[in-house]
mmCIF file with all atom_site columns, C-alpha atoms in Angstrom:
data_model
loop_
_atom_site.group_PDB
_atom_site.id
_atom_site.type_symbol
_atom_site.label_atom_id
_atom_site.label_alt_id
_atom_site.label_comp_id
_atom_site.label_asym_id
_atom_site.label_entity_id
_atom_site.label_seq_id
_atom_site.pdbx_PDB_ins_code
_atom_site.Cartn_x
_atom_site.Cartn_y
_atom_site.Cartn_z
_atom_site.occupancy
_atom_site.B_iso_or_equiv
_atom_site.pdbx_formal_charge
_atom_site.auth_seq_id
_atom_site.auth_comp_id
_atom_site.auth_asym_id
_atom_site.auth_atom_id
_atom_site.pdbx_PDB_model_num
ATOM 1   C CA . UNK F 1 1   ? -6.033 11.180  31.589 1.00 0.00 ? 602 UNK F CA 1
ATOM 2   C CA . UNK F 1 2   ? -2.468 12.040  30.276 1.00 0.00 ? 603 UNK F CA 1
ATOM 3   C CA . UNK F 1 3   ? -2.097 10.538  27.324 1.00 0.00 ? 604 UNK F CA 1
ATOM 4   C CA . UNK F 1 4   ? 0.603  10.797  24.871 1.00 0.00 ? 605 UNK F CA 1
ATOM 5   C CA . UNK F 1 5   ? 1.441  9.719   21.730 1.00 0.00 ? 606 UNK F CA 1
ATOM 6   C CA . UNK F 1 6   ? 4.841  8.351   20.228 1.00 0.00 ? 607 UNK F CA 1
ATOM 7   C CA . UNK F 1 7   ? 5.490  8.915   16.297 1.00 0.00 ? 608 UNK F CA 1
ATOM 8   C CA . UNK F 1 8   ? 7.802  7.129   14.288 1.00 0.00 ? 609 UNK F CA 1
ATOM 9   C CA . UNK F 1 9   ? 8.635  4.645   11.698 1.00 0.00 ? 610 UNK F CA 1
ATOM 10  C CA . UNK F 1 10  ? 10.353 2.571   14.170 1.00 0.00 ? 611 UNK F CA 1
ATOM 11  C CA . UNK F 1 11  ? 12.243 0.836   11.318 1.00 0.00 ? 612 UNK F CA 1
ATOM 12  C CA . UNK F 1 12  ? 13.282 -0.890  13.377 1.00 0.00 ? 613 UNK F CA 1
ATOM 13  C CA . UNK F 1 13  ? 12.730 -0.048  17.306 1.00 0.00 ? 614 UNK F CA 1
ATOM 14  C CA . UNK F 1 14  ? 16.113 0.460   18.758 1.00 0.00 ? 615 UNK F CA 1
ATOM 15  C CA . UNK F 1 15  ? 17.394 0.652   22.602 1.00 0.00 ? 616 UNK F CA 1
ATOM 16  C CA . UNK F 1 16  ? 16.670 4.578   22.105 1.00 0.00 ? 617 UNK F CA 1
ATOM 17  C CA . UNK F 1 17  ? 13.646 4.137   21.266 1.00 0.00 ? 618 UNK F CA 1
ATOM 18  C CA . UNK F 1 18  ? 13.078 1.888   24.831 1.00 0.00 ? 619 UNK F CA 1
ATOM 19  C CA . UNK F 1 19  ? 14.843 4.084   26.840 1.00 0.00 ? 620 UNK F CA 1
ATOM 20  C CA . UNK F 1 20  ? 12.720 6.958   25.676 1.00 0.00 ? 621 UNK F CA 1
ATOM 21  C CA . UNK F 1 21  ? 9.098  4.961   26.024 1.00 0.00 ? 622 UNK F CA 1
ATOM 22  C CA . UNK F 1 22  ? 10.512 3.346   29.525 1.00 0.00 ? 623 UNK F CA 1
ATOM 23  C CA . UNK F 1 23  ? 12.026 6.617   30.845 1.00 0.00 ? 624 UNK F CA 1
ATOM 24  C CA . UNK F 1 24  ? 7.792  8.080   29.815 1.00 0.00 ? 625 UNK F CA 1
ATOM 25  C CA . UNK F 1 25  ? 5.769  5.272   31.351 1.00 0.00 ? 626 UNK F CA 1
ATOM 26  C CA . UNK F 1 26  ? 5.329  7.478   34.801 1.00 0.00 ? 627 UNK F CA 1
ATOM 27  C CA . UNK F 1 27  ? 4.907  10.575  32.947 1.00 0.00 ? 628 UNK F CA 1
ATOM 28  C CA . UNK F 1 28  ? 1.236  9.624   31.580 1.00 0.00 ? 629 UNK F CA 1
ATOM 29  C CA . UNK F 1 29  ? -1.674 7.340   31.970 1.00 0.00 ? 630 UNK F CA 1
ATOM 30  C CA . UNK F 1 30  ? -1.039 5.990   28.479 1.00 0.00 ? 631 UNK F CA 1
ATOM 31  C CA . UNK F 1 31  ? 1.215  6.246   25.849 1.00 0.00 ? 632 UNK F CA 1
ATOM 32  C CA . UNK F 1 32  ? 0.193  5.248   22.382 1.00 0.00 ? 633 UNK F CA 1
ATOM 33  C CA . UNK F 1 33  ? 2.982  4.260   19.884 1.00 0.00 ? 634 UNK F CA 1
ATOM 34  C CA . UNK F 1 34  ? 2.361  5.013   16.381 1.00 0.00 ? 635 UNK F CA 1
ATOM 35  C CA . UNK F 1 35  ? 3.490  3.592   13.391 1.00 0.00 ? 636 UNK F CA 1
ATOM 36  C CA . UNK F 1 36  ? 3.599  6.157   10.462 1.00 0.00 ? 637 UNK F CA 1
ATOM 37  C CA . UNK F 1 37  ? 3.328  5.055   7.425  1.00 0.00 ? 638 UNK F CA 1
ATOM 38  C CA . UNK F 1 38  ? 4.767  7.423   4.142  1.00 0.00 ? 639 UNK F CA 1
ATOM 39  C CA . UNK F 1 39  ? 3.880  5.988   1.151  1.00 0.00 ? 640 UNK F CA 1
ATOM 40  C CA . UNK F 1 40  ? 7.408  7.787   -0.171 1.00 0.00 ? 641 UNK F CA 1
ATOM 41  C CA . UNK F 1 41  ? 9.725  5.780   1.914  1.00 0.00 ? 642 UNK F CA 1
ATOM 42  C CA . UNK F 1 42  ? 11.105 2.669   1.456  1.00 0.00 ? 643 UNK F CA 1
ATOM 43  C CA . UNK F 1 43  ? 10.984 0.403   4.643  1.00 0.00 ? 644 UNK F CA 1
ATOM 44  C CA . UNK F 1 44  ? 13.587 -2.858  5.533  1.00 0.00 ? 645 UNK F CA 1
ATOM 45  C CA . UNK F 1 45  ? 10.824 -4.111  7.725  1.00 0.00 ? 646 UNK F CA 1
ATOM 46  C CA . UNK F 1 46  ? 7.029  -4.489  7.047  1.00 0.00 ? 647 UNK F CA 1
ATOM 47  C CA . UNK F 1 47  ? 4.548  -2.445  8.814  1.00 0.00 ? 648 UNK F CA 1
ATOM 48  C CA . UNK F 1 48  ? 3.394  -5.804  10.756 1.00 0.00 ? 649 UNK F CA 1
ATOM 49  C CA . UNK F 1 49  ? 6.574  -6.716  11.378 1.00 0.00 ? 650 UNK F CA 1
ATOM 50  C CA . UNK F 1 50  ? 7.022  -3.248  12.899 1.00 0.00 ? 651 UNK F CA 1
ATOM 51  C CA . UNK F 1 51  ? 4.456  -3.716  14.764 1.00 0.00 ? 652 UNK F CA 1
ATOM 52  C CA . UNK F 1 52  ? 4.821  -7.007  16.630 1.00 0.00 ? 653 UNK F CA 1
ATOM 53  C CA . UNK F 1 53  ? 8.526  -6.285  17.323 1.00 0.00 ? 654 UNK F CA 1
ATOM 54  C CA . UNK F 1 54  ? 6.815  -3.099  19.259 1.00 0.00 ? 655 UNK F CA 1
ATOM 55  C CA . UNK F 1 55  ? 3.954  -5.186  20.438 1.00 0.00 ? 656 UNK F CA 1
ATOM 56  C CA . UNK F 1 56  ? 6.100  -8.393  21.864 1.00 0.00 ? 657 UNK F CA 1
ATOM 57  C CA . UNK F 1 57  ? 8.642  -5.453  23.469 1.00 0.00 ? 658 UNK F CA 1
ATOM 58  C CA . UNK F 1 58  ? 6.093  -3.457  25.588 1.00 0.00 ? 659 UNK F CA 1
ATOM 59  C CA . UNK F 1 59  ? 3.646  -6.940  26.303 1.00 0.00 ? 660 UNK F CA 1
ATOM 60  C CA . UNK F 1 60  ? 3.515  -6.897  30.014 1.00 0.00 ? 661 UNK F CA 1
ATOM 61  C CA . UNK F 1 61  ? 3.285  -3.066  29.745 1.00 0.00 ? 662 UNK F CA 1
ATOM 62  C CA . UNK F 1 62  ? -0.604 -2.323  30.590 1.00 0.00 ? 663 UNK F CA 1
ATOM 63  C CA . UNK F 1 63  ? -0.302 0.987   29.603 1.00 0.00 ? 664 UNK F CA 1
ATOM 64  C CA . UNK F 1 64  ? 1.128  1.095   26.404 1.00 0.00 ? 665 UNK F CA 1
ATOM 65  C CA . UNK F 1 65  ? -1.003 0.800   23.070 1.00 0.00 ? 666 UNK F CA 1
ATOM 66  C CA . UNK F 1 66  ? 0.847  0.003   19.533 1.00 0.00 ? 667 UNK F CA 1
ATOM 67  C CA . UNK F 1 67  ? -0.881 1.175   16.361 1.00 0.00 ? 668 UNK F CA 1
ATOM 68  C CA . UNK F 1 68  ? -0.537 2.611   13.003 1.00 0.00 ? 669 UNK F CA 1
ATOM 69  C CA . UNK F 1 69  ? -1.515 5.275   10.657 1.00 0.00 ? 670 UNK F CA 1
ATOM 70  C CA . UNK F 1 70  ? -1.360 7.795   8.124  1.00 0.00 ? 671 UNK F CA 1
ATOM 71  C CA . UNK F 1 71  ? -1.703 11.765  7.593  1.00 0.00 ? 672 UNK F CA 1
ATOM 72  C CA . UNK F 1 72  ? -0.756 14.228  9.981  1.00 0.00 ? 673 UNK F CA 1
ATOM 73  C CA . UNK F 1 73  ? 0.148  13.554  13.670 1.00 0.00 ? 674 UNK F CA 1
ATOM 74  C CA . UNK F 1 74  ? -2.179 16.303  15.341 1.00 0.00 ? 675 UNK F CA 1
ATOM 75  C CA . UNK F 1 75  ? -4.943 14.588  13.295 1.00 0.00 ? 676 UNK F CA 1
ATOM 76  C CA . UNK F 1 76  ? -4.429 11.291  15.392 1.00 0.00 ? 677 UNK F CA 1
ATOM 77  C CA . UNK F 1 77  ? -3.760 12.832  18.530 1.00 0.00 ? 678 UNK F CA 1
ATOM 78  C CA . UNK F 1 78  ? -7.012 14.777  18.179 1.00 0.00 ? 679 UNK F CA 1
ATOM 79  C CA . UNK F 1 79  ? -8.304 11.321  16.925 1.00 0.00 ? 680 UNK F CA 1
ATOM 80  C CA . UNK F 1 80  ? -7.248 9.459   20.120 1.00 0.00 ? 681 UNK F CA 1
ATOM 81  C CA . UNK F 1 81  ? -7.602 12.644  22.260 1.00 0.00 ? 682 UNK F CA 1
ATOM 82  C CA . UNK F 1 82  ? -4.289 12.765  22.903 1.00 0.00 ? 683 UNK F CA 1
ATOM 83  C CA . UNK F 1 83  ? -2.936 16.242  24.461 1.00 0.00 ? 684 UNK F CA 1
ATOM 84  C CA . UNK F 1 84  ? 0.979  15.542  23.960 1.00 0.00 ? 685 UNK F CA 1
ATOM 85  C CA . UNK F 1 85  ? 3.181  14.468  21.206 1.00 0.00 ? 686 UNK F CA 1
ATOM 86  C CA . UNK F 1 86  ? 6.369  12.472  22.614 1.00 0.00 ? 687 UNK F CA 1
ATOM 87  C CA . UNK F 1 87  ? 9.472  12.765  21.003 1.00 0.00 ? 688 UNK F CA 1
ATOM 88  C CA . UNK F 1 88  ? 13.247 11.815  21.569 1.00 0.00 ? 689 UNK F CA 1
ATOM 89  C CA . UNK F 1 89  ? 15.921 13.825  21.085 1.00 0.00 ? 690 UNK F CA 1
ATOM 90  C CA . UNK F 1 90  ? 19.805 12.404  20.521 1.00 0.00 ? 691 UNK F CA 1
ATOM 91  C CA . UNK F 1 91  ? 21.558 15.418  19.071 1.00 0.00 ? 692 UNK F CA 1
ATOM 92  C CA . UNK F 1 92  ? 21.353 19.088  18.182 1.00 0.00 ? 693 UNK F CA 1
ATOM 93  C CA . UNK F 1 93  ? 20.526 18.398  14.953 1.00 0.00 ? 694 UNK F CA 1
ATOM 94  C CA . UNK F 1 94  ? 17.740 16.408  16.291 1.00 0.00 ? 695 UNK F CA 1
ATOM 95  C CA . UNK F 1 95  ? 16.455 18.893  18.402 1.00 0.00 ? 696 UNK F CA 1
ATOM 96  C CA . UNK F 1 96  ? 16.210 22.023  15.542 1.00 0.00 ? 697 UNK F CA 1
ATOM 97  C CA . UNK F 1 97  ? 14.078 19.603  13.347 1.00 0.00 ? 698 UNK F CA 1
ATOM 98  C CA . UNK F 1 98  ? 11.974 18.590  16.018 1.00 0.00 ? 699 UNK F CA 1
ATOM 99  C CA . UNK F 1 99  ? 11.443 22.050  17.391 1.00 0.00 ? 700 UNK F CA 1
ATOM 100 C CA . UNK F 1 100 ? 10.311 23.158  13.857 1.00 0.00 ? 701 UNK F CA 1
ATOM 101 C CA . UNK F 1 101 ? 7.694  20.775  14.069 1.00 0.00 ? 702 UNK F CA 1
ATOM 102 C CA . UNK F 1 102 ? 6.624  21.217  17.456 1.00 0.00 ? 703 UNK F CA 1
ATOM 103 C CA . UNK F 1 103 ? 6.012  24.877  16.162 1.00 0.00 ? 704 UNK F CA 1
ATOM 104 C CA . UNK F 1 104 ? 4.280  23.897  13.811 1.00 0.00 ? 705 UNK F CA 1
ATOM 105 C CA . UNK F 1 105 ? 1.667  21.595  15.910 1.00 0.00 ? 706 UNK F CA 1
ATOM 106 C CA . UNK F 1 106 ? 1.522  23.788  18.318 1.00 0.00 ? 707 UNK F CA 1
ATOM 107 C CA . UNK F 1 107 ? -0.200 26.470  15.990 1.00 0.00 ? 708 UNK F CA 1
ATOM 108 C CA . UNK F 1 108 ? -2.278 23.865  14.258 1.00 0.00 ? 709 UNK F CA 1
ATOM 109 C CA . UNK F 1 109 ? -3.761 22.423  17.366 1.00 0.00 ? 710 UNK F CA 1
ATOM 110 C CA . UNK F 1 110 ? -3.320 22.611  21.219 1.00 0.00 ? 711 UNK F CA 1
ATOM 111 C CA . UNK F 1 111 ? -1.394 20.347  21.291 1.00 0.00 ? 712 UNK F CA 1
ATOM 112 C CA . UNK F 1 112 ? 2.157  19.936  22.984 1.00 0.00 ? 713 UNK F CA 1
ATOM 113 C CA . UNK F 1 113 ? 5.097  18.493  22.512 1.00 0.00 ? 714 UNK F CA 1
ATOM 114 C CA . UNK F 1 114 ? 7.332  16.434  25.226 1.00 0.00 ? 715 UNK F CA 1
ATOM 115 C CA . UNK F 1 115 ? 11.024 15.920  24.535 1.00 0.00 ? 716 UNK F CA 1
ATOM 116 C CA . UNK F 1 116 ? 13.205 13.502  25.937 1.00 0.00 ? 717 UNK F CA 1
ATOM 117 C CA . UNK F 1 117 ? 16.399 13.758  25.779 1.00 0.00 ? 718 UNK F CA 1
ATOM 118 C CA . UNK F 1 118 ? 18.017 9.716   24.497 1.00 0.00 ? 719 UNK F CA 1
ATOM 119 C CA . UNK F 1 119 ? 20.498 8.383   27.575 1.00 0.00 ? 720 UNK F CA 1
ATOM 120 C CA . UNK F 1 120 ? 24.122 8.739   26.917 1.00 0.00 ? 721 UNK F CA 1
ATOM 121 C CA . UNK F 1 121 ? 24.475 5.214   26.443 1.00 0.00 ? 722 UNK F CA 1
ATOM 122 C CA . UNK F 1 122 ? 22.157 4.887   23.438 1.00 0.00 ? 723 UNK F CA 1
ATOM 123 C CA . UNK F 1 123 ? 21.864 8.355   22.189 1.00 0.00 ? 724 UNK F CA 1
ATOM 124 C CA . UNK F 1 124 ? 24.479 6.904   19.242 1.00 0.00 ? 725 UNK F CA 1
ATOM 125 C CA . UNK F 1 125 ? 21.640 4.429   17.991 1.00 0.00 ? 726 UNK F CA 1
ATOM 126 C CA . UNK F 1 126 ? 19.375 5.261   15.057 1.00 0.00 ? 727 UNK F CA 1
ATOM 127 C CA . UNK F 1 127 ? 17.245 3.373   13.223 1.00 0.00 ? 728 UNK F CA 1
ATOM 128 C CA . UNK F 1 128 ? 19.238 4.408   9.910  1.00 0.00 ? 729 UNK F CA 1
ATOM 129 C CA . UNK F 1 129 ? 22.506 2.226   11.967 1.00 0.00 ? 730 UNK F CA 1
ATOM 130 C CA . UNK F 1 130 ? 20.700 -0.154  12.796 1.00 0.00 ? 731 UNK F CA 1
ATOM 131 C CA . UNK F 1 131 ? 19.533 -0.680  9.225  1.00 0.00 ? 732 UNK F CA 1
ATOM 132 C CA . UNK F 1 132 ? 23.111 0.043   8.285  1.00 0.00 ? 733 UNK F CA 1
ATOM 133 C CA . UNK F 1 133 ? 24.376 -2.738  10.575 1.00 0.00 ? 734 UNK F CA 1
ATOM 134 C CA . UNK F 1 134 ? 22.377 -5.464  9.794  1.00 0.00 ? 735 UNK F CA 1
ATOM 135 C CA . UNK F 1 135 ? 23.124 -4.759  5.625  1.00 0.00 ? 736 UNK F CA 1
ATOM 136 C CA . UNK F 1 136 ? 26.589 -5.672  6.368  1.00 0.00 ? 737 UNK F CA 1
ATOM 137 C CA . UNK F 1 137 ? 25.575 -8.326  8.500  1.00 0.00 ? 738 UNK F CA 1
ATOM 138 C CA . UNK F 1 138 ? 27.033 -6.689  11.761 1.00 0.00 ? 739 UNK F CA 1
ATOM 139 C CA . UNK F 1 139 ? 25.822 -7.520  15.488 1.00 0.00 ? 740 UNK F CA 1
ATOM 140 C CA . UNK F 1 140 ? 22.238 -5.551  15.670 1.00 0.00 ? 741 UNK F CA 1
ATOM 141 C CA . UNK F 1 141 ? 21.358 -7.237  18.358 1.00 0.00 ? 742 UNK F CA 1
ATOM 142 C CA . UNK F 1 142 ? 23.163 -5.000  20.863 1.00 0.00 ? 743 UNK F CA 1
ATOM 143 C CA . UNK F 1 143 ? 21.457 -2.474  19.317 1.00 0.00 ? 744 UNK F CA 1
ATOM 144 C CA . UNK F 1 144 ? 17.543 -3.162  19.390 1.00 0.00 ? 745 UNK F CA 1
ATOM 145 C CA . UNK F 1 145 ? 15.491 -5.076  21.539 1.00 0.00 ? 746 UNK F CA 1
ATOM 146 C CA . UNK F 1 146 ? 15.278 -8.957  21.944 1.00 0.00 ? 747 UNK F CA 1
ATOM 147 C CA . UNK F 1 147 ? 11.968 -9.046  19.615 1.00 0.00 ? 748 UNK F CA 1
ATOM 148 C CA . UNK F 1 148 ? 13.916 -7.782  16.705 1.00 0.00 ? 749 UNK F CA 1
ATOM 149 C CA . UNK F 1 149 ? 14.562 -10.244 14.599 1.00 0.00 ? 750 UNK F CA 1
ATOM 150 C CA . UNK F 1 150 ? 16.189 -10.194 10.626 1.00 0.00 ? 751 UNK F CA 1
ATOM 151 C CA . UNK F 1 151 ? 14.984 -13.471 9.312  1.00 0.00 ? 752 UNK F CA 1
#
Protein backbone atom coordinates (compact mmCIF):
# COMPACT_ATOMS: atom_id res chain seq x y z
CA UNK A 1 0.00 0.00 0.00
CA UNK A 2 1.42 3.47 -1.05
CA UNK A 3 0.26 5.73 1.11
CA UNK A 4 1.08 9.27 1.49
CA UNK A 5 0.42 11.94 3.54
CA UNK A 6 -0.37 15.74 2.74
CA UNK A 7 0.65 18.46 5.53
CA UNK A 8 -0.64 21.75 5.79
CA UNK A 9 -2.74 24.32 7.39
CA UNK A 10 -4.81 24.57 4.39
CA UNK A 11 -6.02 28.01 5.58
CA UNK A 12 -7.80 27.91 3.31
CA UNK A 13 -7.41 25.04 0.46
CA UNK A 14 -6.63 26.81 -2.71
CA UNK A 15 -6.64 25.56 -6.57
CA UNK A 16 -2.81 24.66 -5.75
CA UNK A 17 -3.54 22.81 -3.29
CA UNK A 18 -6.17 20.62 -5.82
CA UNK A 19 -3.97 20.51 -8.49
CA UNK A 20 -1.29 19.05 -6.31
CA UNK A 21 -3.74 16.28 -4.44
CA UNK A 22 -5.49 15.61 -8.09
CA UNK A 23 -2.20 15.54 -10.06
CA UNK A 24 -1.18 12.54 -6.73
CA UNK A 25 -4.35 10.47 -6.76
CA UNK A 26 -2.56 7.76 -9.29
CA UNK A 27 0.63 8.02 -7.56
CA UNK A 28 -0.64 6.04 -4.29
CA UNK A 29 -3.29 3.85 -2.87
CA UNK A 30 -4.21 6.60 -0.43
CA UNK A 31 -3.43 9.90 0.36
CA UNK A 32 -4.21 11.26 3.77
CA UNK A 33 -4.60 15.10 4.13
CA UNK A 34 -3.60 16.53 7.32
CA UNK A 35 -4.58 19.39 9.07
CA UNK A 36 -1.75 20.79 11.36
CA UNK A 37 -2.59 22.52 13.97
CA UNK A 38 0.24 25.21 15.76
CA UNK A 39 -1.00 26.47 18.70
CA UNK A 40 1.34 29.78 17.68
CA UNK A 41 -0.55 30.72 14.63
CA UNK A 42 -3.41 32.57 14.20
CA UNK A 43 -5.97 30.97 11.71
CA UNK A 44 -8.95 33.03 9.46
CA UNK A 45 -10.74 29.75 9.33
CA UNK A 46 -11.52 27.18 12.13
CA UNK A 47 -9.98 23.85 12.16
CA UNK A 48 -13.62 22.32 11.29
CA UNK A 49 -14.19 24.64 8.91
CA UNK A 50 -10.85 23.56 7.41
CA UNK A 51 -11.81 20.50 7.42
CA UNK A 52 -15.19 20.22 5.71
CA UNK A 53 -14.09 22.65 2.96
CA UNK A 54 -11.34 19.66 2.40
CA UNK A 55 -13.87 17.02 3.15
CA UNK A 56 -16.90 18.40 0.74
CA UNK A 57 -13.84 19.03 -2.07
CA UNK A 58 -12.39 15.45 -2.28
CA UNK A 59 -16.20 13.63 -1.39
CA UNK A 60 -16.52 11.35 -4.31
CA UNK A 61 -12.74 10.73 -3.97
CA UNK A 62 -12.57 7.02 -2.35
CA UNK A 63 -9.17 7.32 -1.75
CA UNK A 64 -8.58 10.31 -0.02
CA UNK A 65 -8.82 10.60 3.93
CA UNK A 66 -9.04 14.26 5.70
CA UNK A 67 -7.79 14.56 9.27
CA UNK A 68 -6.01 16.57 11.77
CA UNK A 69 -3.28 16.74 14.23
CA UNK A 70 -0.53 17.95 16.17
CA UNK A 71 3.40 17.36 16.79
CA UNK A 72 5.73 16.34 14.29
CA UNK A 73 4.82 15.01 10.78
CA UNK A 74 7.09 11.75 10.80
CA UNK A 75 5.25 11.01 14.09
CA UNK A 76 1.85 10.71 12.11
CA UNK A 77 3.16 9.17 9.18
CA UNK A 78 4.71 6.48 11.38
CA UNK A 79 1.26 6.73 13.17
CA UNK A 80 -0.76 5.99 9.97
CA UNK A 81 2.14 3.97 8.44
CA UNK A 82 2.61 6.21 5.97
CA UNK A 83 6.06 5.84 3.90
CA UNK A 84 5.90 9.36 1.99
CA UNK A 85 5.38 12.89 2.91
CA UNK A 86 3.67 14.92 -0.10
CA UNK A 87 4.49 18.29 -0.64
CA UNK A 88 3.97 21.11 -3.32
CA UNK A 89 6.33 23.21 -4.52
CA UNK A 90 5.46 26.86 -6.36
CA UNK A 91 8.79 28.63 -6.24
CA UNK A 92 12.48 28.41 -5.41
CA UNK A 93 12.00 29.75 -2.32
CA UNK A 94 9.56 27.06 -1.74
CA UNK A 95 11.66 24.41 -2.70
CA UNK A 96 14.99 25.40 -0.26
CA UNK A 97 12.55 25.36 2.79
CA UNK A 98 11.03 22.28 1.88
CA UNK A 99 14.25 20.51 1.07
CA UNK A 100 15.54 21.50 4.59
CA UNK A 101 12.85 19.66 5.97
CA UNK A 102 12.83 16.77 3.87
CA UNK A 103 16.49 16.46 5.26
CA UNK A 104 15.53 16.61 8.19
CA UNK A 105 12.73 13.66 8.05
CA UNK A 106 14.65 11.80 6.19
CA UNK A 107 17.31 11.36 9.07
CA UNK A 108 14.65 11.13 11.71
CA UNK A 109 12.74 8.36 10.08
CA UNK A 110 12.62 6.43 6.71
CA UNK A 111 10.61 8.27 5.52
CA UNK A 112 10.48 10.18 2.06
CA UNK A 113 9.47 13.02 0.71
CA UNK A 114 7.45 13.54 -2.79
CA UNK A 115 7.46 16.97 -4.42
CA UNK A 116 5.21 18.27 -6.83
CA UNK A 117 5.88 20.86 -8.59
CA UNK A 118 2.21 23.53 -8.50
CA UNK A 119 0.90 23.92 -12.44
CA UNK A 120 1.76 27.14 -14.06
CA UNK A 121 -1.63 28.25 -13.87
CA UNK A 122 -1.95 28.20 -10.07
CA UNK A 123 1.56 28.16 -8.91
CA UNK A 124 0.73 32.19 -8.07
CA UNK A 125 -1.95 31.04 -5.37
CA UNK A 126 -1.13 30.82 -1.67
CA UNK A 127 -3.08 30.49 1.07
CA UNK A 128 -1.50 33.85 2.56
CA UNK A 129 -3.44 35.59 -1.02
CA UNK A 130 -6.10 34.04 -0.61
CA UNK A 131 -6.42 35.28 2.96
CA UNK A 132 -5.17 38.56 1.60
CA UNK A 133 -7.98 38.67 -0.98
CA UNK A 134 -10.85 37.96 0.84
CA UNK A 135 -9.66 40.88 3.76
CA UNK A 136 -10.20 43.35 1.11
CA UNK A 137 -13.15 41.71 0.00
CA UNK A 138 -11.67 40.71 -3.50
CA UNK A 139 -12.99 37.70 -5.78
CA UNK A 140 -11.51 34.43 -3.82
CA UNK A 141 -13.54 32.42 -5.46
CA UNK A 142 -11.35 32.05 -8.55
CA UNK A 143 -8.92 31.20 -6.31
CA UNK A 144 -10.09 28.15 -4.05
CA UNK A 145 -12.44 25.56 -4.56
CA UNK A 146 -16.33 25.76 -4.75
CA UNK A 147 -16.61 24.49 -0.91
CA UNK A 148 -14.84 27.54 0.28
CA UNK A 149 -16.99 29.67 1.60
CA UNK A 150 -16.36 33.28 3.84
CA UNK A 151 -19.62 33.60 5.63
Amino acid sequence: MRRAIFPGSFDPITLGHLDIINRSIPLFDEIIIAIGVNADKKYMFPLEERKRFIEETFKREDSISVITYEGLTIDLCKKYEADFILRGLRNPADFEFEKAIAHTNRRLSKIETIFLLTAADTSYISSSIVRDVIRNGGNYKVLVPPAVEVK
